[in-house]
GROMACS .gro file of C-alpha atoms in nm:
model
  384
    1UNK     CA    1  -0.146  -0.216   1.844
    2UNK     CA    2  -0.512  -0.244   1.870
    3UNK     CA    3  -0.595  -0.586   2.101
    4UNK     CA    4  -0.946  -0.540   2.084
    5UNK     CA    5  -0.930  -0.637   1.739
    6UNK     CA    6  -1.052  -1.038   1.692
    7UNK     CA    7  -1.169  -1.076   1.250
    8UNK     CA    8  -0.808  -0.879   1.171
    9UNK     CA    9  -0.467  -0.808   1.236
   10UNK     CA   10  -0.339  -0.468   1.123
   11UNK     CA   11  -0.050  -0.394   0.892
   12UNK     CA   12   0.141  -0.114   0.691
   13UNK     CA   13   0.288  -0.123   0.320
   14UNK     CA   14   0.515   0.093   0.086
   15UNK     CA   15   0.454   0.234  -0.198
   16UNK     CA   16   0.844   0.311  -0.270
   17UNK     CA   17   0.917   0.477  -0.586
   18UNK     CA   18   1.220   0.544  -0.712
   19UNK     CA   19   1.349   0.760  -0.958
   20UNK     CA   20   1.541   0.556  -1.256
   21UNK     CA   21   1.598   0.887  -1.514
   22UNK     CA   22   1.578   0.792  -1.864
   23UNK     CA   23   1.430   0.451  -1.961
   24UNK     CA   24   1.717   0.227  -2.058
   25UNK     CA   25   1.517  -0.073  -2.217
   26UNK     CA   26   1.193  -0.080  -2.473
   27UNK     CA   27   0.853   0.084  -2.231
   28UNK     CA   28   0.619  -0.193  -2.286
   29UNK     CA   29   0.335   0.051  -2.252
   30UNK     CA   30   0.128   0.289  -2.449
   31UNK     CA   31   0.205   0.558  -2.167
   32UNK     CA   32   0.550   0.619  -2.260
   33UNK     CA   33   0.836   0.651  -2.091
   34UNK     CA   34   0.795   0.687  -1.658
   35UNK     CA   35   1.130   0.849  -1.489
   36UNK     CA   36   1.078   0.647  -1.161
   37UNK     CA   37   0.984   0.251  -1.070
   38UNK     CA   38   0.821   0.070  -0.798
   39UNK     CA   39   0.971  -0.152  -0.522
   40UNK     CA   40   0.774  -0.489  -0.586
   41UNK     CA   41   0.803  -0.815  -0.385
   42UNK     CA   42   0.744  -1.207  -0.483
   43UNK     CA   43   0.590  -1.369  -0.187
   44UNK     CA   44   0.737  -1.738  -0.060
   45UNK     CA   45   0.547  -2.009  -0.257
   46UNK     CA   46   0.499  -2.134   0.117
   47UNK     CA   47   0.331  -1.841   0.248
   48UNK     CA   48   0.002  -1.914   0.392
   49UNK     CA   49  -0.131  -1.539   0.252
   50UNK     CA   50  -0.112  -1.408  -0.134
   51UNK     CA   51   0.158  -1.730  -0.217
   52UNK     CA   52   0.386  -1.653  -0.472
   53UNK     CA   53   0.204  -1.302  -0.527
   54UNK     CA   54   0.434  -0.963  -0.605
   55UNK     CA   55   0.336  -0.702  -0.354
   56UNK     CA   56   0.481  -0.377  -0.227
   57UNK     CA   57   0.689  -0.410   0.094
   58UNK     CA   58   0.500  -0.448   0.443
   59UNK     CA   59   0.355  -0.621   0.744
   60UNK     CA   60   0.233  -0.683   1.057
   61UNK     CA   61   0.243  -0.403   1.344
   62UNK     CA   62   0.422  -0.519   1.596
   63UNK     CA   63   0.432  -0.390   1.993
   64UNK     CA   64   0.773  -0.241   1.909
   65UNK     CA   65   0.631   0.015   1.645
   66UNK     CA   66   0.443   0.155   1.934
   67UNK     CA   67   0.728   0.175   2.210
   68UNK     CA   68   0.751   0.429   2.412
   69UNK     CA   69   1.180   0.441   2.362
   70UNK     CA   70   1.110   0.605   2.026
   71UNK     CA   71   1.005   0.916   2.210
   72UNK     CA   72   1.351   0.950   2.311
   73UNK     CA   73   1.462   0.985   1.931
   74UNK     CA   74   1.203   1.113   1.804
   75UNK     CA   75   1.040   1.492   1.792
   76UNK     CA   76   0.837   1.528   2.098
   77UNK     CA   77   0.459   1.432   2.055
   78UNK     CA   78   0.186   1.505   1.972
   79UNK     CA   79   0.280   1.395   1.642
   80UNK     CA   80   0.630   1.425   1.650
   81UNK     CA   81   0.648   1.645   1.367
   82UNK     CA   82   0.393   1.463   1.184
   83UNK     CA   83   0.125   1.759   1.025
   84UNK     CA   84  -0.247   1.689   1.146
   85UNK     CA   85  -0.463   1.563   0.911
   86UNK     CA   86  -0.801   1.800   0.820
   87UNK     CA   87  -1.086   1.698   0.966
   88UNK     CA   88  -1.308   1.450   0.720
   89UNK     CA   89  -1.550   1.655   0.507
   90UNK     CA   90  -1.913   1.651   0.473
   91UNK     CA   91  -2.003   1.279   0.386
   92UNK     CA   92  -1.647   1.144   0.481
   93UNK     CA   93  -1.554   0.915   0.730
   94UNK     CA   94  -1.148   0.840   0.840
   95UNK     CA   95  -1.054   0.485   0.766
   96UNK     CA   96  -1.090   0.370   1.169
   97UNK     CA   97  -0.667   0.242   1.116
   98UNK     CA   98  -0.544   0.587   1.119
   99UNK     CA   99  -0.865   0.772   1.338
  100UNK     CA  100  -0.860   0.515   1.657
  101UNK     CA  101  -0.705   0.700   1.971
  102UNK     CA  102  -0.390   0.477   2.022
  103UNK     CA  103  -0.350   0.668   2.369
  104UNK     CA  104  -0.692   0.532   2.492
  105UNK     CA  105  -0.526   0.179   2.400
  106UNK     CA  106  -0.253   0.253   2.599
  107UNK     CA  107  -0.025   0.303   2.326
  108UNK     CA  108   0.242   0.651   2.380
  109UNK     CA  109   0.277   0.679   2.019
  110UNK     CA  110   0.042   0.816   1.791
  111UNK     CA  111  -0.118   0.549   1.504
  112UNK     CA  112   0.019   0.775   1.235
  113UNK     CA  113   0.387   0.701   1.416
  114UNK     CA  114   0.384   0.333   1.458
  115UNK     CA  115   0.246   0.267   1.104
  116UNK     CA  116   0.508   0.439   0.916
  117UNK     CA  117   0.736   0.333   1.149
  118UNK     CA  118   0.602  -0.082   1.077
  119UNK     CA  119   0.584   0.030   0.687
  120UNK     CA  120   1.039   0.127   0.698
  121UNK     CA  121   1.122  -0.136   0.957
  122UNK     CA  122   0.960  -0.413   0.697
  123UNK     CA  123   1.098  -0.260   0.436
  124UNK     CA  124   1.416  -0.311   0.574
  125UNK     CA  125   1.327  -0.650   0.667
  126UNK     CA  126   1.181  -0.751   0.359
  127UNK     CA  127   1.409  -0.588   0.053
  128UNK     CA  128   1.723  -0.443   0.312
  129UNK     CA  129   1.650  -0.074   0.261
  130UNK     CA  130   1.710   0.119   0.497
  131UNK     CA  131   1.469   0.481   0.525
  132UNK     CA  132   1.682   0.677   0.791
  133UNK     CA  133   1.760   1.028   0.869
  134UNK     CA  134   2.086   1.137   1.029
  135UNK     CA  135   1.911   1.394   1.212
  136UNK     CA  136   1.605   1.431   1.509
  137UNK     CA  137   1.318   1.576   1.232
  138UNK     CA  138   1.267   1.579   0.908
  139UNK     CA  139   1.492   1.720   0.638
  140UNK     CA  140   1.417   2.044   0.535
  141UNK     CA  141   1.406   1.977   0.198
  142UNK     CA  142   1.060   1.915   0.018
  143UNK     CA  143   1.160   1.702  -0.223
  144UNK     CA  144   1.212   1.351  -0.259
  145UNK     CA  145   1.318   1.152   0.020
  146UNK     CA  146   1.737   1.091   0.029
  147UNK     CA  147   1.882   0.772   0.186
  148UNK     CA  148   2.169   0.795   0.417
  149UNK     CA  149   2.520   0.809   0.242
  150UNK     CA  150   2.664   0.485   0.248
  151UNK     CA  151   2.969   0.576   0.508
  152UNK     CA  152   2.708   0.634   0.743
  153UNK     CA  153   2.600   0.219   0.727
  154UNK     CA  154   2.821  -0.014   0.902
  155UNK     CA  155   2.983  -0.268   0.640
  156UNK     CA  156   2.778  -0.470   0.461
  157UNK     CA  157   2.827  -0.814   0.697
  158UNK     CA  158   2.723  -0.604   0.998
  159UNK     CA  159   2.424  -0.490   0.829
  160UNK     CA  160   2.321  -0.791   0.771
  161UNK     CA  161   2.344  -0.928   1.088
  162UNK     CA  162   2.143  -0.614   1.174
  163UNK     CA  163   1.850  -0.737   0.967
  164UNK     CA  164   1.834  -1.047   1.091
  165UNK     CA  165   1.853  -0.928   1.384
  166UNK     CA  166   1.538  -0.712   1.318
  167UNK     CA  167   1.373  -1.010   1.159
  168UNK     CA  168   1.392  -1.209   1.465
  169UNK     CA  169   1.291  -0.940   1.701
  170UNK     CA  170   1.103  -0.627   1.580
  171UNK     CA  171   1.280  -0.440   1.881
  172UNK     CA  172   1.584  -0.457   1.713
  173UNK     CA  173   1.513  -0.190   1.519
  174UNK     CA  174   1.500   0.039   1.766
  175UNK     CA  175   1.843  -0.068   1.891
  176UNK     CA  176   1.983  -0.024   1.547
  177UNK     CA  177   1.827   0.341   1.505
  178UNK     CA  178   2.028   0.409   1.799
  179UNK     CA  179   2.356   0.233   1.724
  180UNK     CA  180   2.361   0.469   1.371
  181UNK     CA  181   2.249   0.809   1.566
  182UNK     CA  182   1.931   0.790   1.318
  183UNK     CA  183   1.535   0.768   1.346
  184UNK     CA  184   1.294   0.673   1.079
  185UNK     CA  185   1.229   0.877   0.840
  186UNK     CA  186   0.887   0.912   0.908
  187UNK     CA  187   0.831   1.275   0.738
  188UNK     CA  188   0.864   1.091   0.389
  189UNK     CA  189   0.567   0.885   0.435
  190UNK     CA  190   0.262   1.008   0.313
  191UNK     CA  191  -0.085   0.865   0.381
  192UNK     CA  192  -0.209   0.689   0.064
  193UNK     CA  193  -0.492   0.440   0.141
  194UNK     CA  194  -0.613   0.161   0.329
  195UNK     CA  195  -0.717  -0.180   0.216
  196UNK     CA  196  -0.928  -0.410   0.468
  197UNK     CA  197  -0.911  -0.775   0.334
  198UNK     CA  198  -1.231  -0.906   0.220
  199UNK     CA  199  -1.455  -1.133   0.425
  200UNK     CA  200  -1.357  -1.485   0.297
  201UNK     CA  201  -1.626  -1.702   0.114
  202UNK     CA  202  -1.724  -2.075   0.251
  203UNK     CA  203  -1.347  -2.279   0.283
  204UNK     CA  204  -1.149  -1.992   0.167
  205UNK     CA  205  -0.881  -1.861   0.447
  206UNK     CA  206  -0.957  -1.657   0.721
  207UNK     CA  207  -0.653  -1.412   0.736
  208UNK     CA  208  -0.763  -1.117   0.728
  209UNK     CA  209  -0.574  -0.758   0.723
  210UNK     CA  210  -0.624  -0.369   0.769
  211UNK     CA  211  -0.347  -0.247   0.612
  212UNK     CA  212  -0.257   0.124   0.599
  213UNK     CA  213  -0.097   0.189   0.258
  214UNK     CA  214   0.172   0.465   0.253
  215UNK     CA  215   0.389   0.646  -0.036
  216UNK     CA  216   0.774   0.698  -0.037
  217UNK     CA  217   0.926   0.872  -0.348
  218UNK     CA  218   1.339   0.837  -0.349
  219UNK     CA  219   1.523   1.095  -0.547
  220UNK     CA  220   1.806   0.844  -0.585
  221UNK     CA  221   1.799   0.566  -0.867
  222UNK     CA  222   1.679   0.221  -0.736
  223UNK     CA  223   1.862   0.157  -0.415
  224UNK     CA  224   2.072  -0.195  -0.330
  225UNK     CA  225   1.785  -0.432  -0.280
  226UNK     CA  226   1.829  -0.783  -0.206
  227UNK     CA  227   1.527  -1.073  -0.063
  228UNK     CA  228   1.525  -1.212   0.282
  229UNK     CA  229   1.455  -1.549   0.127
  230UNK     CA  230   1.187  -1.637   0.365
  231UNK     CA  231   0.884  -1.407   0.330
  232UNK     CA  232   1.011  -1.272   0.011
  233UNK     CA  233   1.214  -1.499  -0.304
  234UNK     CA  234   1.231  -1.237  -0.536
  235UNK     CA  235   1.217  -0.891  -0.612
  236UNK     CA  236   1.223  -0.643  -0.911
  237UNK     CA  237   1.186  -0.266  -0.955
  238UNK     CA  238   0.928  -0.169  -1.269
  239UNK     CA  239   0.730   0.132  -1.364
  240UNK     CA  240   0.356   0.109  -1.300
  241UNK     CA  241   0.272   0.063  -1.682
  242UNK     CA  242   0.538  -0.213  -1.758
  243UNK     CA  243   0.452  -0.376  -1.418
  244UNK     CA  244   0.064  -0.420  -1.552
  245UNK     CA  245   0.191  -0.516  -1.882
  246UNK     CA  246   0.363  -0.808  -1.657
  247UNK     CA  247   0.072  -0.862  -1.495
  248UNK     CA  248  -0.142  -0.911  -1.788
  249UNK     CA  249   0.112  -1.161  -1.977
  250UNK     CA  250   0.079  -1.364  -1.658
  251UNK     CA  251   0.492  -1.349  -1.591
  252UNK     CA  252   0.325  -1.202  -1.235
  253UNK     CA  253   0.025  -1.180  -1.046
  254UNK     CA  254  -0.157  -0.946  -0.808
  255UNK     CA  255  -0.424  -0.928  -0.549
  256UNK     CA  256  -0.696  -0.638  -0.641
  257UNK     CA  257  -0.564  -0.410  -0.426
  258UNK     CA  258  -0.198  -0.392  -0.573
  259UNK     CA  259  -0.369  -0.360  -0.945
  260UNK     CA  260  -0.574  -0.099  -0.833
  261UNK     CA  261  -0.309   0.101  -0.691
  262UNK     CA  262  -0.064   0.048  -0.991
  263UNK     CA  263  -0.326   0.165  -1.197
  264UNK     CA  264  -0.374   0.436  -0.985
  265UNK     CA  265   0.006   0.526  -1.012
  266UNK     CA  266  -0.021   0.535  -1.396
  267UNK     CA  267  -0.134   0.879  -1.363
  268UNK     CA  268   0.224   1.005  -1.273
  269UNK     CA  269   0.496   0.982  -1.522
  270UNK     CA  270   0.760   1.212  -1.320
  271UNK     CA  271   0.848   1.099  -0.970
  272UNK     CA  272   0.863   1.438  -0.928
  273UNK     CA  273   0.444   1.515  -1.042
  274UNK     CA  274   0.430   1.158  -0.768
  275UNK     CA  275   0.575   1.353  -0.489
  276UNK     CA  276   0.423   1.644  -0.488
  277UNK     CA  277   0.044   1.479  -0.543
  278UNK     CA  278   0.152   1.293  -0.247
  279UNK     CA  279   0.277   1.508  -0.054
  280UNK     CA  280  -0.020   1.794  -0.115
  281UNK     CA  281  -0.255   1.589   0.018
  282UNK     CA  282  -0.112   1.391   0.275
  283UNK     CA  283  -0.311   1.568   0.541
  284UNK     CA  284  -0.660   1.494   0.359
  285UNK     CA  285  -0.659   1.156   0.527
  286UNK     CA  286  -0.833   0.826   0.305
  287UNK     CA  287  -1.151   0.615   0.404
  288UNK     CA  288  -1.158   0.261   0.453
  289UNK     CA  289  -1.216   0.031   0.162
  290UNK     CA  290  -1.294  -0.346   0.194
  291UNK     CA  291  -1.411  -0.485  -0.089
  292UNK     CA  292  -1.723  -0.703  -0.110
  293UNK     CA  293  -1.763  -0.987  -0.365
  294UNK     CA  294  -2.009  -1.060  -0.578
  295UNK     CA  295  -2.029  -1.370  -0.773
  296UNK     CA  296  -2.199  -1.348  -1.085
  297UNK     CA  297  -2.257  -1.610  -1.347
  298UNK     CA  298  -1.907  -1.598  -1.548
  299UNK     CA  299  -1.699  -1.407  -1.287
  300UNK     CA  300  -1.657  -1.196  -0.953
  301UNK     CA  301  -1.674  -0.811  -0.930
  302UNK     CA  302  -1.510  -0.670  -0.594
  303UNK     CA  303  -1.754  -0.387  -0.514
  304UNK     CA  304  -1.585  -0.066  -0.338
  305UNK     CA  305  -1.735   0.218  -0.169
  306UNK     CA  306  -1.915   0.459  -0.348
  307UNK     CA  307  -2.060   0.190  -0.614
  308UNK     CA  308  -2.444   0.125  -0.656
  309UNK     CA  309  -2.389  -0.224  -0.541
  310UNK     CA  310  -2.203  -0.167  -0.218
  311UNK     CA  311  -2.425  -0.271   0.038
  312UNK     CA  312  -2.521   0.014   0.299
  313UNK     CA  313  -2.434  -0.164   0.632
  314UNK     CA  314  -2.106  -0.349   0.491
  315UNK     CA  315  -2.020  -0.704   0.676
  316UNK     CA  316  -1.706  -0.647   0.829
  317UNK     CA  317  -1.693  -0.889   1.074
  318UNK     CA  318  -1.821  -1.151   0.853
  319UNK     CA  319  -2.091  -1.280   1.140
  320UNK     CA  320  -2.353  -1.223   0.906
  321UNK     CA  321  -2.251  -1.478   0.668
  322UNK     CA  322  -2.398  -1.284   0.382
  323UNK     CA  323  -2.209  -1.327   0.048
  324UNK     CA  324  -2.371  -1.134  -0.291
  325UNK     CA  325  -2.447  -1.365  -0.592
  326UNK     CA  326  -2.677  -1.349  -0.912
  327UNK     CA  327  -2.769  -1.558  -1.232
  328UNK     CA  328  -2.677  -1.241  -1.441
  329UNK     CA  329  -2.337  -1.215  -1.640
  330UNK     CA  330  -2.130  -0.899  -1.531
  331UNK     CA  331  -2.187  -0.743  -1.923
  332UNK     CA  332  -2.527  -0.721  -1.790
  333UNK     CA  333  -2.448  -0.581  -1.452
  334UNK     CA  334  -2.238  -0.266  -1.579
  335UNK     CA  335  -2.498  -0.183  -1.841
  336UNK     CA  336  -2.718  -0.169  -1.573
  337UNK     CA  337  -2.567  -0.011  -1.308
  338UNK     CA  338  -2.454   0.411  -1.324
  339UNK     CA  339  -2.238   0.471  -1.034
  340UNK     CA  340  -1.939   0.239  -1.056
  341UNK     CA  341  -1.654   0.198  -0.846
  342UNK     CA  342  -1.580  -0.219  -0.845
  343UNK     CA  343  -1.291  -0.438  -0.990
  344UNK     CA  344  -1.443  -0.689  -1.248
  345UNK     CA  345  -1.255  -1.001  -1.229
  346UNK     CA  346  -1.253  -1.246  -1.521
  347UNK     CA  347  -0.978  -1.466  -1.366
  348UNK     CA  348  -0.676  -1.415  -1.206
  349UNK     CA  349  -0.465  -1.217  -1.408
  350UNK     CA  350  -0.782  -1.021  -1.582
  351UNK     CA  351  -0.899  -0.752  -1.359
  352UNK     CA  352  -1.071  -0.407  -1.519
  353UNK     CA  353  -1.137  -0.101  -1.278
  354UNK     CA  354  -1.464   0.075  -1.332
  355UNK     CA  355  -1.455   0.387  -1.153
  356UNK     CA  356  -1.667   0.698  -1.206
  357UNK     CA  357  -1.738   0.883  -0.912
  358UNK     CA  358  -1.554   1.150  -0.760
  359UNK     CA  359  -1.230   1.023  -0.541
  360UNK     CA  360  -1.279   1.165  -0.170
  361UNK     CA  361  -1.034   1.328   0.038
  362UNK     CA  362  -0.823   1.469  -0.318
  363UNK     CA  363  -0.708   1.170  -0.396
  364UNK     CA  364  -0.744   1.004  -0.764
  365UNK     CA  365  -0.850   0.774  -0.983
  366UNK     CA  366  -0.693   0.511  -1.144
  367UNK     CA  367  -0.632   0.608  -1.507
  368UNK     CA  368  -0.907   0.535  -1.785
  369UNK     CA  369  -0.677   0.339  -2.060
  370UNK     CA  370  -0.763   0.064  -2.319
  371UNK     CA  371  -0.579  -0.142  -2.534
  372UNK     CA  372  -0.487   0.120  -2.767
  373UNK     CA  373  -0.561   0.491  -2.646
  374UNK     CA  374  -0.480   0.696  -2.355
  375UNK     CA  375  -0.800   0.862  -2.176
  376UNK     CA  376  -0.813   1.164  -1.977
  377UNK     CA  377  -0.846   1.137  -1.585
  378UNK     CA  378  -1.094   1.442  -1.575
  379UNK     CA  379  -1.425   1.263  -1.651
  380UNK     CA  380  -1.361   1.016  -1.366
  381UNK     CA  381  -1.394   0.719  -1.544
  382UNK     CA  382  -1.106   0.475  -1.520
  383UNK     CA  383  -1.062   0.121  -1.666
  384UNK     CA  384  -0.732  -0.026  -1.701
   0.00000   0.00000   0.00000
């Protein structure tokens, strides 16, 4: 954990794909059919951040994710058997989540540890699956992640107790690691993005999060998944096109950063295509984005790095107080502007990506799509 951090608390989240073979219902989606779905999570009514919202799996870091009794299951350090991310190229710049020295906090794990680590003990929490290996590394095999056989879980009344157990204490996790001769399965957690929560306007709230997004592709169908009925009331496991389509009919909502990653997603049909983008360029590392808001005359566009709006000396802190607004109409705004990289938001279940400039660090942009046709990625264009 980071203590000298006072405008945010930091957090980790899932992307956890699954593989679900041939589509067994109608694709509601000009993409066709996907072979894998996504692990998504309705948020408590009562919960004072994203109520009601369907996000991926994740949470708070906690002082557990950063113990030093995980060195005694775990590979031995530097990164126990975590690659090391390439240095950022010419222009780039780490997100600060994954590039702080956890050591010169006092922390004997490394950041890249205690995140993933956070990201499977919450998704445990949260949905009650459990990422394990049986072993002290990772599996050999560079595929898709495997769960543990079920006769290596204790019955399903003891594993329950287990999770709330974990719930209650974060600590507990450790304690069940060692009760099942298993450690996280770290090794199937690559690097994807991070998110830091905008700076809220005048009597908005003021919870704020940098969250370190991650990617988990499972070769097996759609594992047992049940809701702990606190943080999360519901759950359901969709394909990135159908879960937009779901989106857009209002059944559910997102925050920007989920519908920008879906979108993002849409670019993979196979799990297997998923995986392997994932997994190429899980060294690259990812910057930071927070978004900032500007207010226009009929609606908000969440500027991201890289655009012609973002300001050049961002307000992270909020301290400033400075919040972007202008009597023009967003039509006007894209015509004007060249190099785009913002989320245009209409209301709340009407967000369009704009994004043409090149992705940093290999990564990619969400796919270009209309109502009708199916654009190509390679012009870097992307509105969904």
């Amino acid at each position: 954990m980071n203590p000298r951090l006072r405008h945010w608390r930091e957090a980790a989240t899932l992307l956890l794909a699954a593989g679900s073979g041939a589509p067994a219902r109608p694709v509601r989606s000009p993409l066709g059919p996907f072979d894998y779905e996504m692990l998504l999570l309705q948020r408590s009514p009562r919960s004072g951040f994203l109520p009601s919202a369907h996000v991926f799996p994740g949470g708070l870091l906690e002082a557990a994710d950063f113990s030093a009794d995980w060195l005694g299951l775990l590979p031995a350090l530097p990164r126990c058997g975590l690659g090391s991310v390439r240095p950022s190229p010419p222009g780039g710049n780490r997100a600060p989540v994954f590039a702080t020295d956890r050591a010169g906090l006092g922390s004997p794990l490394p950041g890249d540890v205690a995140f993933r680590i956070c990201a499977i003990r919450e998704t445990f929490e949260e949905a009650g699956i459990l990422l394990l290996v049986s072993g002290p590394g990772p599996d050999s095999d560079p595929g898709p992640a495997r769960l543990l056989p079920q006769h290596h879980l204790p019955p399903g009344p003891e594993l329950a107790e287990w999770r709330r157990r974990v719930q209650q204490d974060p600590a507990c996790f450790l304690q069940l690691c060692r009760y099942l001769r298993c450690v996280p399965n770290i090794w199937a957690l690559h690097e994807w993005g991070n998110w830091l929560t905008p700076v809220p306007r005048a009597g908005r709230g003021t919870r704020r999060y940098d969250t370190a997004f991650y990617l988990c592709c499972l070769e097996e169908r759609p594992p047992h998944t049940s809701q702990d009925e606190q943080e999360v009331t519901g759950f359901q496991w969709s394909t990135p096109p159908e879960a937009i389509e779901l989106f857009k009919s209002q059944e559910i909502w997102f925050a920007p950063p989920q519908f920008y990653e879906l979108c993002r997603l849409c670019n993979f049909s196979s799990l297997c295509d998923l995986h392997r983008f994932g997994s190429d360029r899980d060294l690259e590392g990812c910057e930071r984005w927070m978004p900032v808001t500007l207010a226009a005359s009929d609606g908000y566009i969440q500027l991201l790095p890289g655009d012609e709006l973002y300001p050049k000396d961002p307000d992270y802190t909020g301290e400033k107080k400075l919040f972007l607004s202008t009597d023009k109409k967003v039509e006007e705004l894209m015509k004007e502007d060249s190099k785009l990289h913002r989320v245009v938001i209409q209301n709340l279940n009407n967000l369009t990506v704009h994004v043409n400039i090149q992705p940093k660090y290999k990564h990619i942009n969400p796919l270009k799509m209309d109502s009708n046709i199916v654009g190509s990625n390679a012009d870097c264009n992307s509105r969904l």
